[in-house]
């Protein structure tokens, strides 16, 4: 089921266009990654989804309905630049922000108690925010974002500013939320977390969407039939034994093992490569090189296209 | 609960719980009550009767020196040296010594005392002696005293304000002036103080970056209005607490020292002087309740305070504070949204504060001519009207001016709020950009 759609969103500022006819579609229960280099327009899109700013053109739908101010209560938003009222007490502040999201006071209190216990923050309830460490403030902010059990959660660079322990904690929570059925949109530069968490992505560069789809599908699409072979060292160069259907991109030899990276041309199945090798070497391992999201990202953004460059892949 | 109300509640409670608010709330009324009570006490300090012993070697003056409420003359039939020696034993405040030579050389007269006699006592005695000497000299030159009396005219101008239905009311221009300037400055301070609070609040939200979380829940306009109205209520609370506490304090003093607050029967000292006037005018003067004797400062102060229409003053203060504050607070909010920190506010503060400062500078001018064209224009232009109208009100303002001023001020704050909201909604999300006026002008046309 499609939960959220943005169609042909255009946002212009005085001197530049931040978004140019960008469309995304997010299904219920999905973790949707919004990728793109700095200044690509991710935050502009996120602000439009949150109804912080309005698009110049284009429409947004929430569950098939035009997006309206009442929908803010169904959305939880953790902005990239996070902050709280420094002089306000932690509990009071969490309660205030929860009420702004439409929770009743008693409801908010009940839920806050659960989350504060979970993150072991109970003793900080009556302390001022400025007395908290940055990590703790981030946790509070996270709690406030998810407290009203929104149908869509939007995290803008959620991992920036967290230490590795808290990054893991956060990842776990995101996975938990997904299991509970929340739909999550998050923007990030952290490609490892994209592979780990995202079902679908949209890649935005220079105000335009240049790639979207499911992570698995994109990877399949961008694989280029490159295989990594390791075999017991022998005085043999694969270049000499393979015919024109295969292209040896690199070869290396160590004391006991030889390694080679080979591209299969003409869309032949990998079995042909194995068949061609078997008469000459015994094979220790045979692995397909799947491009990481990181590679795809860099390739798409730099518009070099030739990401399947052997040198890129070996290291 | 409506979200604007939730914001309003937070902004309000945050500020009224602050120590500075509580301190101001307590100090304000003490100062204001002191302003009302101290003049009464001071005016009564001179109320103590000064007893002046008169050693009159000429015997010409003794009978003629008139005692008043404040000064009592006691003739002494003794030598000046004896009187001086016994000064400590007797309870005189001073000895007036009129030697034989005084008739020809008045400068030989002396007022002897162990302390400096008050200036009013000295002036009174001088005028009495002068009067008597003059009349003696005139008689000596053959001018009849009765003729002289009929020529002598005392002018005691009582200013009368004609109010609704042709009723006459004694006016106190001095009191109106003081009250007007006090109210005007108070409005000026309130607008600045609470306007700056709004601005700081906006900057705080922006620099702490909480703004983005909040505007993902509520519209920027709701946040801005919640803050502005919340702070307005803080101002109103402060003002009302001041009024209540001030009147309570004054009331306590009134109960504790009732005699100091009662208006005495009018002193009759001038009726004698006025007896040559025609009866019509005399009765007219008698009709006017508050015809005051200049020497009776206490009655003056009390009458003056009684002449203040506190209801009108308080009601108009509340209106002009609220409307003037709303007008400026919206602009202060817009300034706060356009900058990244308080230091950057200077360039935008200038044009906003200049009309307010101008109003205060023009205050003196307006007081001198509270119904002149300058006063009229400044009191209907929304940017200066809160201060200037408060200065004018104690002098009495025509309904036309008042209504025009109120309507324009309301239109003014609706306009500034609309204008500020447009800058605000863009400004709060704009970081790290040096903003100038051209930039601000562009923001006005962004789609919200």
XYZ file of C-alpha atoms in Angstrom:
763
model
C 0.000 0.000 0.000
C 1.299 3.392 -0.900
C 1.406 5.523 2.200
C 2.972 8.652 0.915
C 3.483 10.186 -2.488
C 5.146 13.321 -3.682
C 4.536 14.220 -7.291
C 6.640 16.557 -9.382
C 7.755 18.703 -6.515
C 9.357 21.957 -7.553
C 10.890 24.366 -5.075
C 12.651 27.510 -6.187
C 14.551 30.019 -4.151
C 15.612 33.406 -5.323
C 18.832 32.307 -6.939
C 18.447 28.610 -7.503
C 16.087 25.694 -7.836
C 16.255 23.375 -4.872
C 13.992 20.691 -6.283
C 13.076 20.142 -9.891
C 10.110 17.855 -10.514
C 11.059 15.317 -7.906
C 8.628 12.474 -7.257
C 8.859 9.801 -4.622
C 6.547 7.047 -3.528
C 6.788 5.416 -0.131
C 4.915 2.240 0.726
C 3.660 1.404 4.191
C 6.166 -0.416 6.352
C 9.077 0.505 4.148
C 12.382 2.079 5.089
C 12.980 4.632 2.425
C 16.406 6.163 1.962
C 16.744 9.634 0.591
C 20.270 9.909 -0.713
C 22.246 12.657 -2.275
C 25.291 14.817 -1.789
C 25.187 17.944 0.362
C 23.051 20.644 -1.135
C 21.237 18.268 -3.461
C 17.830 19.243 -2.100
C 17.180 16.466 0.411
C 16.446 18.792 3.284
C 14.233 20.944 1.063
C 12.187 17.869 0.207
C 12.025 16.758 3.816
C 10.847 20.203 4.884
C 8.143 20.070 2.247
C 7.031 16.648 3.420
C 6.874 18.044 6.948
C 4.881 21.019 5.687
C 7.475 23.374 7.055
C 7.681 24.978 3.639
C 5.352 24.682 0.715
C 6.380 23.535 -2.759
C 6.067 25.956 -5.664
C 4.632 23.180 -7.793
C 3.592 19.615 -7.263
C 1.303 17.799 -4.869
C 1.758 15.519 -1.905
C -0.554 12.764 -0.796
C -0.815 11.037 2.530
C -2.815 7.802 2.275
C -4.327 9.056 -0.934
C -5.441 12.319 0.669
C -3.894 15.687 -0.128
C -1.351 16.477 2.570
C -2.866 18.866 5.121
C -1.734 20.496 8.367
C -3.646 17.886 10.390
C -1.293 15.253 9.031
C 1.646 16.671 10.986
C 0.405 14.589 13.907
C 0.953 11.456 11.835
C 4.525 12.412 11.061
C 7.534 12.333 13.334
C 10.505 14.406 12.319
C 14.070 14.332 13.559
C 15.866 17.165 11.805
C 19.515 17.111 10.941
C 20.296 20.105 13.116
C 18.891 19.053 16.426
C 18.199 21.173 19.426
C 16.063 21.683 22.476
C 15.277 24.608 24.757
C 18.425 24.680 26.852
C 16.922 26.283 29.930
C 13.843 24.106 30.027
C 13.573 20.992 32.127
C 13.852 17.715 30.236
C 10.502 16.267 31.257
C 8.601 19.515 30.858
C 10.091 19.958 27.427
C 9.325 16.437 26.236
C 5.775 16.894 27.455
C 5.469 20.218 25.650
C 6.728 18.872 22.346
C 4.477 15.826 22.659
C 1.468 18.061 23.243
C 2.340 20.057 20.161
C 2.102 16.790 18.259
C -1.432 16.391 19.514
C -0.957 14.018 22.439
C -2.986 14.587 25.554
C -0.995 15.288 28.681
C -1.789 11.988 30.379
C -1.069 10.008 27.230
C 2.198 11.802 26.742
C 3.233 11.174 30.351
C 2.518 7.471 30.077
C 4.500 7.089 26.896
C 7.334 9.249 28.135
C 7.695 7.069 31.209
C 8.116 4.027 28.972
C 10.753 5.628 26.786
C 12.648 7.280 29.611
C 12.924 3.920 31.305
C 14.041 2.280 28.120
C 16.841 4.779 27.618
C 17.584 5.010 31.352
C 16.864 8.699 31.527
C 14.386 8.766 34.443
C 16.734 10.555 36.812
C 17.114 13.409 34.339
C 13.438 14.295 34.204
C 13.788 17.411 36.333
C 17.169 18.520 35.081
C 17.676 21.307 32.619
C 18.565 20.266 29.100
C 21.841 22.177 29.210
C 23.044 19.849 31.976
C 22.754 16.838 29.681
C 25.493 15.454 27.506
C 25.035 15.803 23.798
C 24.330 12.095 23.394
C 21.601 12.266 26.000
C 20.058 15.284 24.342
C 19.982 13.318 21.107
C 18.179 10.493 22.850
C 15.605 12.890 24.219
C 15.145 14.251 20.761
C 14.693 10.776 19.374
C 12.092 9.979 22.014
C 10.185 13.136 21.219
C 10.221 12.217 17.542
C 8.736 8.765 17.968
C 6.602 9.354 21.042
C 3.327 10.066 19.303
C 3.686 6.844 17.307
C 3.591 8.521 13.935
C 2.789 6.572 10.822
C 5.733 8.075 9.026
C 9.037 8.820 10.669
C 11.420 11.137 8.946
C 15.024 11.124 10.038
C 17.351 13.650 8.470
C 20.901 12.364 8.881
C 19.972 10.481 12.035
C 23.450 9.123 12.670
C 25.376 12.354 12.526
C 26.521 13.467 15.933
C 26.094 10.072 17.595
C 28.956 7.972 18.843
C 29.198 4.407 17.470
C 27.405 2.936 20.486
C 24.508 5.277 20.091
C 24.481 4.762 16.336
C 23.910 1.073 16.984
C 21.248 1.825 19.549
C 19.534 4.052 17.058
C 19.757 1.468 14.300
C 18.209 -1.091 16.580
C 15.399 1.290 17.399
C 14.817 1.989 13.733
C 14.618 -1.727 13.033
C 12.250 -2.140 15.989
C 10.061 0.638 14.712
C 10.009 -0.946 11.302
C 8.985 -4.245 12.814
C 6.151 -2.495 14.598
C 4.977 -1.279 11.240
C 6.278 2.275 11.085
C 7.225 3.679 7.741
C 10.542 5.425 7.794
C 12.068 7.948 5.460
C 15.617 8.820 6.183
C 18.255 10.812 4.497
C 21.853 9.926 5.001
C 25.341 9.930 3.602
C 26.123 6.744 5.433
C 25.883 4.171 2.651
C 26.584 1.211 4.902
C 23.447 2.005 6.863
C 21.519 2.316 3.616
C 22.371 -1.269 2.667
C 21.626 -2.362 6.178
C 18.302 -0.634 6.642
C 16.740 0.599 3.449
C 14.279 -1.196 1.265
C 13.954 1.545 -1.290
C 15.966 4.612 -2.118
C 15.793 7.750 -4.162
C 19.002 9.460 -5.149
C 18.811 13.192 -5.592
C 21.532 15.241 -7.172
C 21.456 18.900 -8.163
C 17.748 19.197 -7.449
C 16.813 16.230 -9.623
C 16.061 12.657 -8.812
C 18.557 10.594 -10.742
C 17.844 7.124 -9.416
C 15.194 5.313 -7.464
C 13.879 1.861 -6.737
C 14.498 -0.965 -4.334
C 18.029 -1.417 -3.117
C 18.158 -5.010 -4.338
C 16.875 -4.057 -7.758
C 19.301 -1.182 -8.116
C 22.199 -3.363 -7.186
C 21.109 -5.999 -9.661
C 20.761 -3.348 -12.281
C 24.195 -1.988 -11.639
C 26.113 -5.184 -11.358
C 28.332 -5.637 -14.371
C 29.175 -9.334 -14.382
C 32.435 -8.993 -12.578
C 33.744 -11.962 -10.698
C 36.529 -12.429 -8.274
C 38.432 -15.669 -8.522
C 41.094 -16.998 -6.243
C 43.112 -20.071 -7.029
C 46.266 -21.844 -5.856
C 49.217 -20.003 -7.166
C 50.449 -21.230 -10.496
C 52.604 -19.809 -13.173
C 49.695 -18.964 -15.279
C 48.111 -15.769 -16.431
C 44.409 -15.934 -16.926
C 44.802 -13.530 -19.799
C 46.428 -16.298 -21.731
C 43.768 -18.896 -21.134
C 40.561 -16.866 -21.504
C 39.120 -15.931 -24.849
C 37.485 -12.688 -25.989
C 34.256 -13.378 -24.096
C 36.041 -12.610 -20.870
C 38.036 -9.588 -19.917
C 40.659 -9.856 -17.196
C 40.602 -6.620 -15.291
C 43.372 -7.388 -12.871
C 45.571 -10.162 -11.702
C 47.740 -10.521 -8.637
C 49.918 -13.190 -7.212
C 50.874 -13.888 -3.676
C 52.926 -16.674 -2.201
C 50.316 -19.367 -2.453
C 47.309 -17.776 -4.091
C 46.585 -16.029 -7.280
C 43.698 -13.605 -7.608
C 41.963 -12.294 -10.651
C 39.061 -10.054 -11.432
C 37.264 -10.920 -14.585
C 34.349 -9.406 -16.431
C 32.097 -11.606 -18.472
C 31.059 -9.863 -21.636
C 28.108 -10.511 -23.905
C 25.819 -11.343 -20.977
C 26.997 -14.923 -20.754
C 26.130 -16.836 -17.570
C 28.927 -17.286 -15.056
C 29.102 -21.005 -15.676
C 30.876 -20.302 -18.937
C 33.663 -18.611 -17.091
C 34.013 -21.521 -14.683
C 33.991 -23.923 -17.597
C 36.692 -21.929 -19.327
C 38.860 -21.886 -16.199
C 38.548 -25.477 -15.055
C 40.941 -26.979 -17.563
C 43.727 -24.626 -16.344
C 43.340 -23.989 -12.631
C 41.586 -25.362 -9.625
C 39.306 -22.769 -8.073
C 39.447 -21.837 -4.381
C 36.692 -19.281 -4.534
C 34.480 -17.711 -7.076
C 32.483 -14.635 -6.062
C 30.393 -12.140 -7.884
C 31.423 -8.547 -7.260
C 28.252 -6.680 -6.375
C 28.609 -2.911 -6.465
C 28.031 -1.334 -3.050
C 25.555 1.509 -2.703
C 28.569 3.613 -2.041
C 29.935 2.871 -5.498
C 26.623 3.464 -7.138
C 26.225 6.714 -5.268
C 29.623 8.018 -6.240
C 29.279 6.865 -9.800
C 25.856 8.388 -10.292
C 26.723 11.629 -8.631
C 30.008 12.159 -10.384
C 28.305 11.075 -13.598
C 31.281 8.991 -14.455
C 29.149 5.965 -15.116
C 32.098 3.648 -15.331
C 31.883 2.674 -11.712
C 32.699 -0.884 -12.574
C 36.222 0.227 -12.934
C 38.500 -2.508 -11.759
C 40.750 -0.280 -9.690
C 37.781 1.037 -7.864
C 36.608 -2.389 -7.020
C 39.756 -4.126 -5.946
C 40.444 -2.050 -2.900
C -6.004 21.900 23.293
C -5.366 24.328 20.506
C -1.675 24.338 19.681
C -1.322 28.107 19.753
C -2.677 27.926 23.294
C -0.099 25.302 24.268
C 2.646 27.580 22.977
C 1.109 30.600 24.645
C 0.951 28.752 27.953
C 4.591 27.754 27.786
C 5.758 31.252 26.873
C 3.668 32.744 29.662
C 4.586 30.342 32.450
C 8.250 30.360 31.499
C 8.411 34.104 32.030
C 6.214 34.633 35.065
C 8.177 31.977 36.939
C 11.427 33.846 36.356
C 13.067 35.549 39.310
C 13.440 38.804 37.422
C 9.698 38.935 36.853
C 8.942 38.403 40.530
C 11.469 41.026 41.614
C 10.070 43.567 39.155
C 6.539 42.827 40.272
C 7.410 43.595 43.872
C 9.662 46.598 43.276
C 7.325 48.328 40.817
C 4.428 48.925 43.202
C 6.733 50.029 46.004
C 8.148 52.693 43.707
C 4.756 53.751 42.430
C 3.177 53.871 45.867
C 6.133 55.919 47.028
C 5.483 58.323 44.166
C 1.984 58.862 45.476
C 2.620 58.793 49.204
C 5.911 60.622 49.588
C 4.638 63.956 48.199
C 1.802 63.866 50.731
C 4.176 63.281 53.595
C 6.581 65.885 52.347
C 3.842 68.457 51.908
C 2.835 67.890 55.512
C 6.243 68.249 56.978
C 6.010 72.010 56.502
C 2.618 71.772 58.119
C 4.189 72.078 61.548
C 3.346 75.480 62.888
C 6.279 77.794 63.030
C 6.087 79.955 66.143
C 7.693 83.317 65.624
C 8.281 85.584 68.559
C 8.089 89.218 67.561
C 10.196 91.813 69.340
C 8.838 94.990 67.880
C 10.522 98.139 69.155
C 8.435 100.251 66.801
C 5.165 98.689 68.060
C 3.806 99.350 64.616
C 3.854 95.815 63.301
C 2.905 93.578 66.182
C -0.835 93.963 65.720
C -0.704 93.741 61.986
C 1.251 90.573 61.385
C -1.301 87.947 60.486
C -0.885 84.440 61.794
C -1.769 81.638 59.417
C -2.154 77.909 59.631
C 1.546 77.560 59.390
C 2.946 80.557 61.120
C 2.018 81.953 64.457
C 3.254 85.333 65.624
C 3.617 85.940 69.362
C 4.399 89.481 70.469
C 7.155 89.646 73.066
C 7.310 92.604 75.417
C 10.945 92.370 76.240
C 14.328 93.541 75.229
C 15.866 91.766 72.281
C 18.895 90.774 74.376
C 16.686 89.124 76.997
C 14.692 87.397 74.291
C 17.856 86.089 72.732
C 19.193 84.824 76.033
C 15.959 83.003 76.736
C 15.621 81.580 73.268
C 16.472 78.072 74.377
C 14.005 78.085 77.218
C 11.080 79.231 75.151
C 9.696 77.169 72.353
C 10.019 79.654 69.579
C 11.209 78.654 66.211
C 12.551 82.104 65.560
C 12.558 85.659 66.839
C 11.605 88.436 64.492
C 13.434 91.561 65.625
C 12.149 94.857 64.348
C 14.379 97.659 65.689
C 13.378 101.305 65.803
C 15.509 101.929 62.751
C 13.487 99.497 60.667
C 10.967 102.132 59.571
C 13.594 103.962 57.630
C 16.041 101.174 57.023
C 14.078 97.911 56.696
C 17.274 95.965 56.210
C 17.982 96.267 59.925
C 15.164 93.821 60.677
C 16.362 90.402 61.697
C 14.988 86.908 61.901
C 16.917 85.089 64.592
C 16.877 81.384 64.953
C 19.048 78.478 66.030
C 18.351 76.817 62.710
C 17.580 77.937 59.217
C 13.922 78.878 59.008
C 12.070 77.392 56.079
C 11.976 79.414 52.924
C 8.184 79.652 52.991
C 8.234 81.091 56.492
C 10.877 83.595 55.536
C 9.031 84.595 52.353
C 5.764 84.964 54.213
C 7.232 87.181 56.879
C 9.001 89.257 54.289
C 5.823 89.776 52.321
C 3.891 90.688 55.445
C 6.471 93.200 56.528
C 6.723 94.619 53.051
C 2.977 94.984 52.829
C 2.768 96.766 56.154
C 5.689 99.037 55.457
C 4.232 99.968 52.097
C 0.828 100.718 53.521
C 2.366 102.784 56.292
C 4.369 104.753 53.787
C 1.352 105.204 51.577
C -0.722 106.450 54.493
C 2.086 108.780 55.365
C 1.938 110.171 51.860
C -1.790 110.768 52.312
C -3.267 107.914 50.354
C -6.293 106.459 52.028
C -5.915 102.860 53.040
C -9.377 101.954 51.843
C -8.603 103.359 48.407
C -5.454 101.382 48.424
C -7.295 98.193 49.296
C -9.722 98.714 46.479
C -6.898 99.057 44.037
C -5.059 96.035 45.250
C -6.096 93.011 43.237
C -5.112 89.495 43.797
C -5.079 87.254 40.783
C -5.316 83.609 41.539
C -5.921 81.853 38.275
C -7.774 78.591 38.641
C -7.667 76.505 35.503
C -10.988 74.957 34.722
C -11.593 72.125 32.307
C -15.031 72.137 30.757
C -16.143 68.546 30.564
C -19.204 66.836 29.142
C -22.458 68.664 29.779
C -20.652 71.911 30.469
C -19.545 70.831 33.912
C -16.513 72.570 35.181
C -13.647 70.743 36.715
C -10.513 72.151 38.173
C -7.596 70.904 36.173
C -4.093 70.383 37.309
C -1.811 70.853 34.322
C 1.208 69.945 36.423
C -0.365 66.683 37.503
C -1.538 65.932 33.976
C 1.962 66.571 32.724
C 3.583 64.339 35.287
C 1.018 61.596 34.813
C 1.216 61.814 31.032
C 4.955 61.599 30.889
C 4.954 58.791 33.440
C 2.443 56.768 31.427
C 4.233 57.551 28.163
C 7.590 56.414 29.491
C 6.024 53.321 31.016
C 4.512 52.379 27.652
C 7.827 53.014 25.982
C 9.623 50.816 28.499
C 7.032 48.079 28.327
C 7.111 47.943 24.544
C 10.882 47.814 24.508
C 11.185 45.353 27.358
C 8.596 42.876 26.180
C 9.335 43.407 22.486
C 12.960 42.534 23.173
C 11.808 39.447 25.078
C 9.940 38.263 22.000
C 13.001 38.891 19.876
C 15.294 37.024 22.227
C 12.832 34.148 22.365
C 12.836 33.863 18.599
C 16.629 34.010 18.433
C 16.867 31.364 21.134
C 14.610 29.015 19.193
C 16.593 29.621 16.084
C 20.070 29.202 17.530
C 19.113 26.182 19.625
C 17.676 24.699 16.427
C 14.529 23.594 18.148
C 12.615 25.673 15.666
C 12.549 22.967 13.032
C 10.997 20.442 15.395
C 8.354 22.921 16.414
C 7.426 24.097 12.948
C 7.021 20.475 11.919
C 4.178 20.386 14.461
C 2.691 23.857 14.172
C 2.664 26.600 11.599
C 5.271 29.322 12.004
C 2.461 31.840 12.352
C 0.985 29.906 15.278
C 4.368 29.817 16.964
C 4.909 33.526 16.413
C 1.469 34.490 17.668
C 1.670 32.114 20.616
C 4.889 33.759 21.640
C 3.742 37.328 21.062
C 0.454 36.910 22.885
C 2.100 34.899 25.666
C 4.565 37.690 26.330
C 1.765 40.270 26.070
C -0.047 38.463 28.856
C 3.133 38.535 30.912
C 3.231 42.309 30.457
C -0.422 42.615 31.301
C -0.012 40.451 34.390
C 2.872 42.582 35.516
C 0.948 45.788 34.966
C -2.213 44.592 36.702
C -0.201 43.268 39.637
C 1.490 46.643 39.859
C -1.847 48.452 39.884
C -3.398 46.155 42.470
C -0.333 46.155 44.710
C 0.153 49.917 44.386
C -3.412 50.654 45.402
C -3.162 48.109 48.195
C -0.034 49.797 49.500
C -1.573 53.246 49.232
C -4.717 51.893 50.875
C -2.688 50.522 53.771
C -1.038 53.899 54.257
C -4.378 55.637 54.063
C -5.717 53.368 56.771
C -2.606 53.794 58.889
C -2.447 57.582 58.616
C -6.016 58.698 57.923
C -5.391 62.282 59.033
C -2.773 62.760 56.353
C -5.190 61.899 53.605
C -8.226 63.969 54.603
C -8.886 67.112 52.651
C -9.144 70.042 55.060
C -11.683 72.840 54.969
C -10.427 75.497 52.680
C -8.385 78.102 54.399
C -10.244 81.364 54.335
C -7.296 83.686 54.254
C -8.093 85.103 50.911
C -11.706 85.908 51.461
C -10.673 89.028 53.222
C -8.637 90.118 50.268
C -11.414 89.297 47.910
C -14.160 91.120 49.661
C -13.976 94.056 47.303
C -14.803 91.887 44.335
C -18.376 91.875 43.162
C -20.533 89.219 44.825
C -21.210 87.363 41.563
C -17.631 86.501 40.984
C -17.099 85.760 44.585
C -19.881 83.228 44.587
C -18.529 81.716 41.424
C -15.204 81.184 43.059
C -16.900 79.732 46.081
C -18.724 77.299 43.815
C -15.567 75.865 42.542
C -14.849 73.271 45.058
C -11.174 73.025 44.672
C -10.178 76.658 44.654
C -6.953 76.119 46.358
C -4.753 78.205 48.423
C -1.212 78.089 47.123
C 0.147 77.638 50.579
C -1.927 74.563 51.227
C 0.260 72.039 49.474
C -1.253 69.039 51.151
C -4.732 69.764 49.888
C -3.221 70.420 46.516
C -1.524 67.056 46.343
C -4.623 65.266 47.580
C -6.901 67.149 45.217
C -4.532 66.530 42.371
C -4.446 62.819 43.046
C -8.213 62.810 43.392
C -8.491 64.645 40.080
C -6.816 61.770 38.239
C -9.326 59.584 36.504
C -7.615 56.294 37.247
C -10.237 54.264 35.397
C -9.637 56.066 32.118
C -5.893 56.084 32.633
C -5.680 52.376 33.362
C -8.054 51.390 30.564
C -6.245 53.487 27.997
C -2.883 52.328 29.268
C -3.912 48.713 28.826
C -5.192 49.365 25.322
C -2.195 51.388 24.178
C 0.240 49.011 25.789
C -1.346 45.956 24.171
C -1.897 47.451 20.741
C 1.453 49.273 20.691
C 3.219 46.185 21.921
C 1.528 43.979 19.310
C 2.575 46.426 16.623
C 6.208 46.380 17.675
C 6.473 42.794 18.949
C 5.659 41.434 15.504
C 8.502 43.495 14.085
C 10.820 42.388 16.870
C 9.895 38.776 16.098
C 10.719 39.365 12.435
C 14.102 40.826 13.385
C 14.823 37.867 15.634
C 14.013 35.482 12.820
C 16.281 37.220 10.354
C 19.481 37.007 12.372
C 21.601 34.213 13.815
C 22.490 35.925 17.069
C 21.655 38.964 19.103
C 24.705 40.927 17.988
C 23.421 40.975 14.424
C 20.154 42.635 15.368
C 21.571 46.166 15.419
C 21.062 47.070 11.781
C 17.409 46.019 11.866
C 16.673 47.418 15.316
C 17.412 50.965 14.207
C 14.397 51.597 11.984
C 12.092 49.864 14.437
C 13.206 51.756 17.519
C 13.579 55.187 15.946
C 9.844 55.996 15.949
C 9.620 54.975 19.602
C 12.598 57.056 20.608
C 11.298 59.928 18.510
C 8.017 59.755 20.419
C 9.852 60.083 23.720
C 11.945 62.961 22.405
C 8.784 64.759 21.282
C 7.106 64.200 24.652
C 8.126 67.587 26.059
C 6.854 69.344 22.968
C 3.542 67.518 23.122
C 3.100 68.336 26.795
C 3.574 72.026 26.122
C 0.816 71.932 23.561
C -1.177 68.765 24.101
C -3.822 69.671 21.547
C -1.633 71.157 18.866
C -1.050 69.738 15.400
C 2.178 67.938 16.334
C 0.461 66.226 19.239
C -2.466 65.368 16.990
C -0.425 63.791 14.226
C 1.953 61.924 16.490
C -0.961 60.553 18.464
C -2.733 59.096 15.461
C 0.296 57.653 13.633
C 0.409 54.059 14.911
C 4.171 53.957 15.474
C 4.185 56.916 17.873
C 0.592 56.942 19.080
C 0.968 54.572 22.054
C 3.442 56.877 23.761
C 2.087 60.227 22.606
C -1.567 59.437 23.231
C -0.773 58.374 26.785
C 0.855 61.771 27.285
C -2.184 63.532 25.867
C -4.887 61.611 27.676
C -4.489 63.244 31.108
C -5.059 66.629 29.406
C -8.281 65.428 27.842
C -8.457 64.250 24.244
C -11.320 64.826 21.783
C -13.233 61.652 20.938
C -12.467 62.047 17.276
C -8.717 61.930 17.895
C -9.057 59.021 20.263
C -11.163 56.879 17.946
C -9.010 57.665 14.930
C -5.900 56.788 16.895
C -7.375 53.499 18.143
C -8.597 52.433 14.706
C -5.283 53.262 13.056
C -3.324 51.496 15.767
C -5.380 48.327 15.374
C -4.953 48.497 11.602
C -1.263 49.126 12.213
C -0.659 46.031 14.270
C -2.630 43.848 11.898
C -0.416 45.127 9.122
C 2.876 44.675 10.973
C 1.846 41.195 12.076
C 1.052 40.203 8.501
C 4.276 41.750 7.307
C 6.389 40.213 10.071
C 4.858 36.767 9.597
C 6.122 36.694 6.039
C 9.657 37.477 7.055
C 9.472 35.251 10.092
C 8.423 32.044 8.359
C 11.399 32.258 5.994
C 13.868 33.720 8.448
C 13.546 31.079 11.130
C 14.804 28.383 8.743
C 17.623 30.446 7.282
C 21.048 29.910 8.765
C 24.507 31.267 8.202
C 23.387 33.909 5.796
C 24.161 37.565 6.248
C 20.754 39.030 5.719
C 20.224 42.502 4.309
C 17.139 44.490 3.441
C 17.053 43.279 -0.138
C 17.036 39.735 1.115
C 14.185 40.538 3.489
C 12.203 42.077 0.675
C 12.563 38.854 -1.301
C 11.269 36.807 1.611
C 8.064 38.769 1.525
C 7.219 37.176 -1.798
C 8.089 33.554 -1.094
C 5.207 31.170 -1.136
C 4.390 30.005 2.335
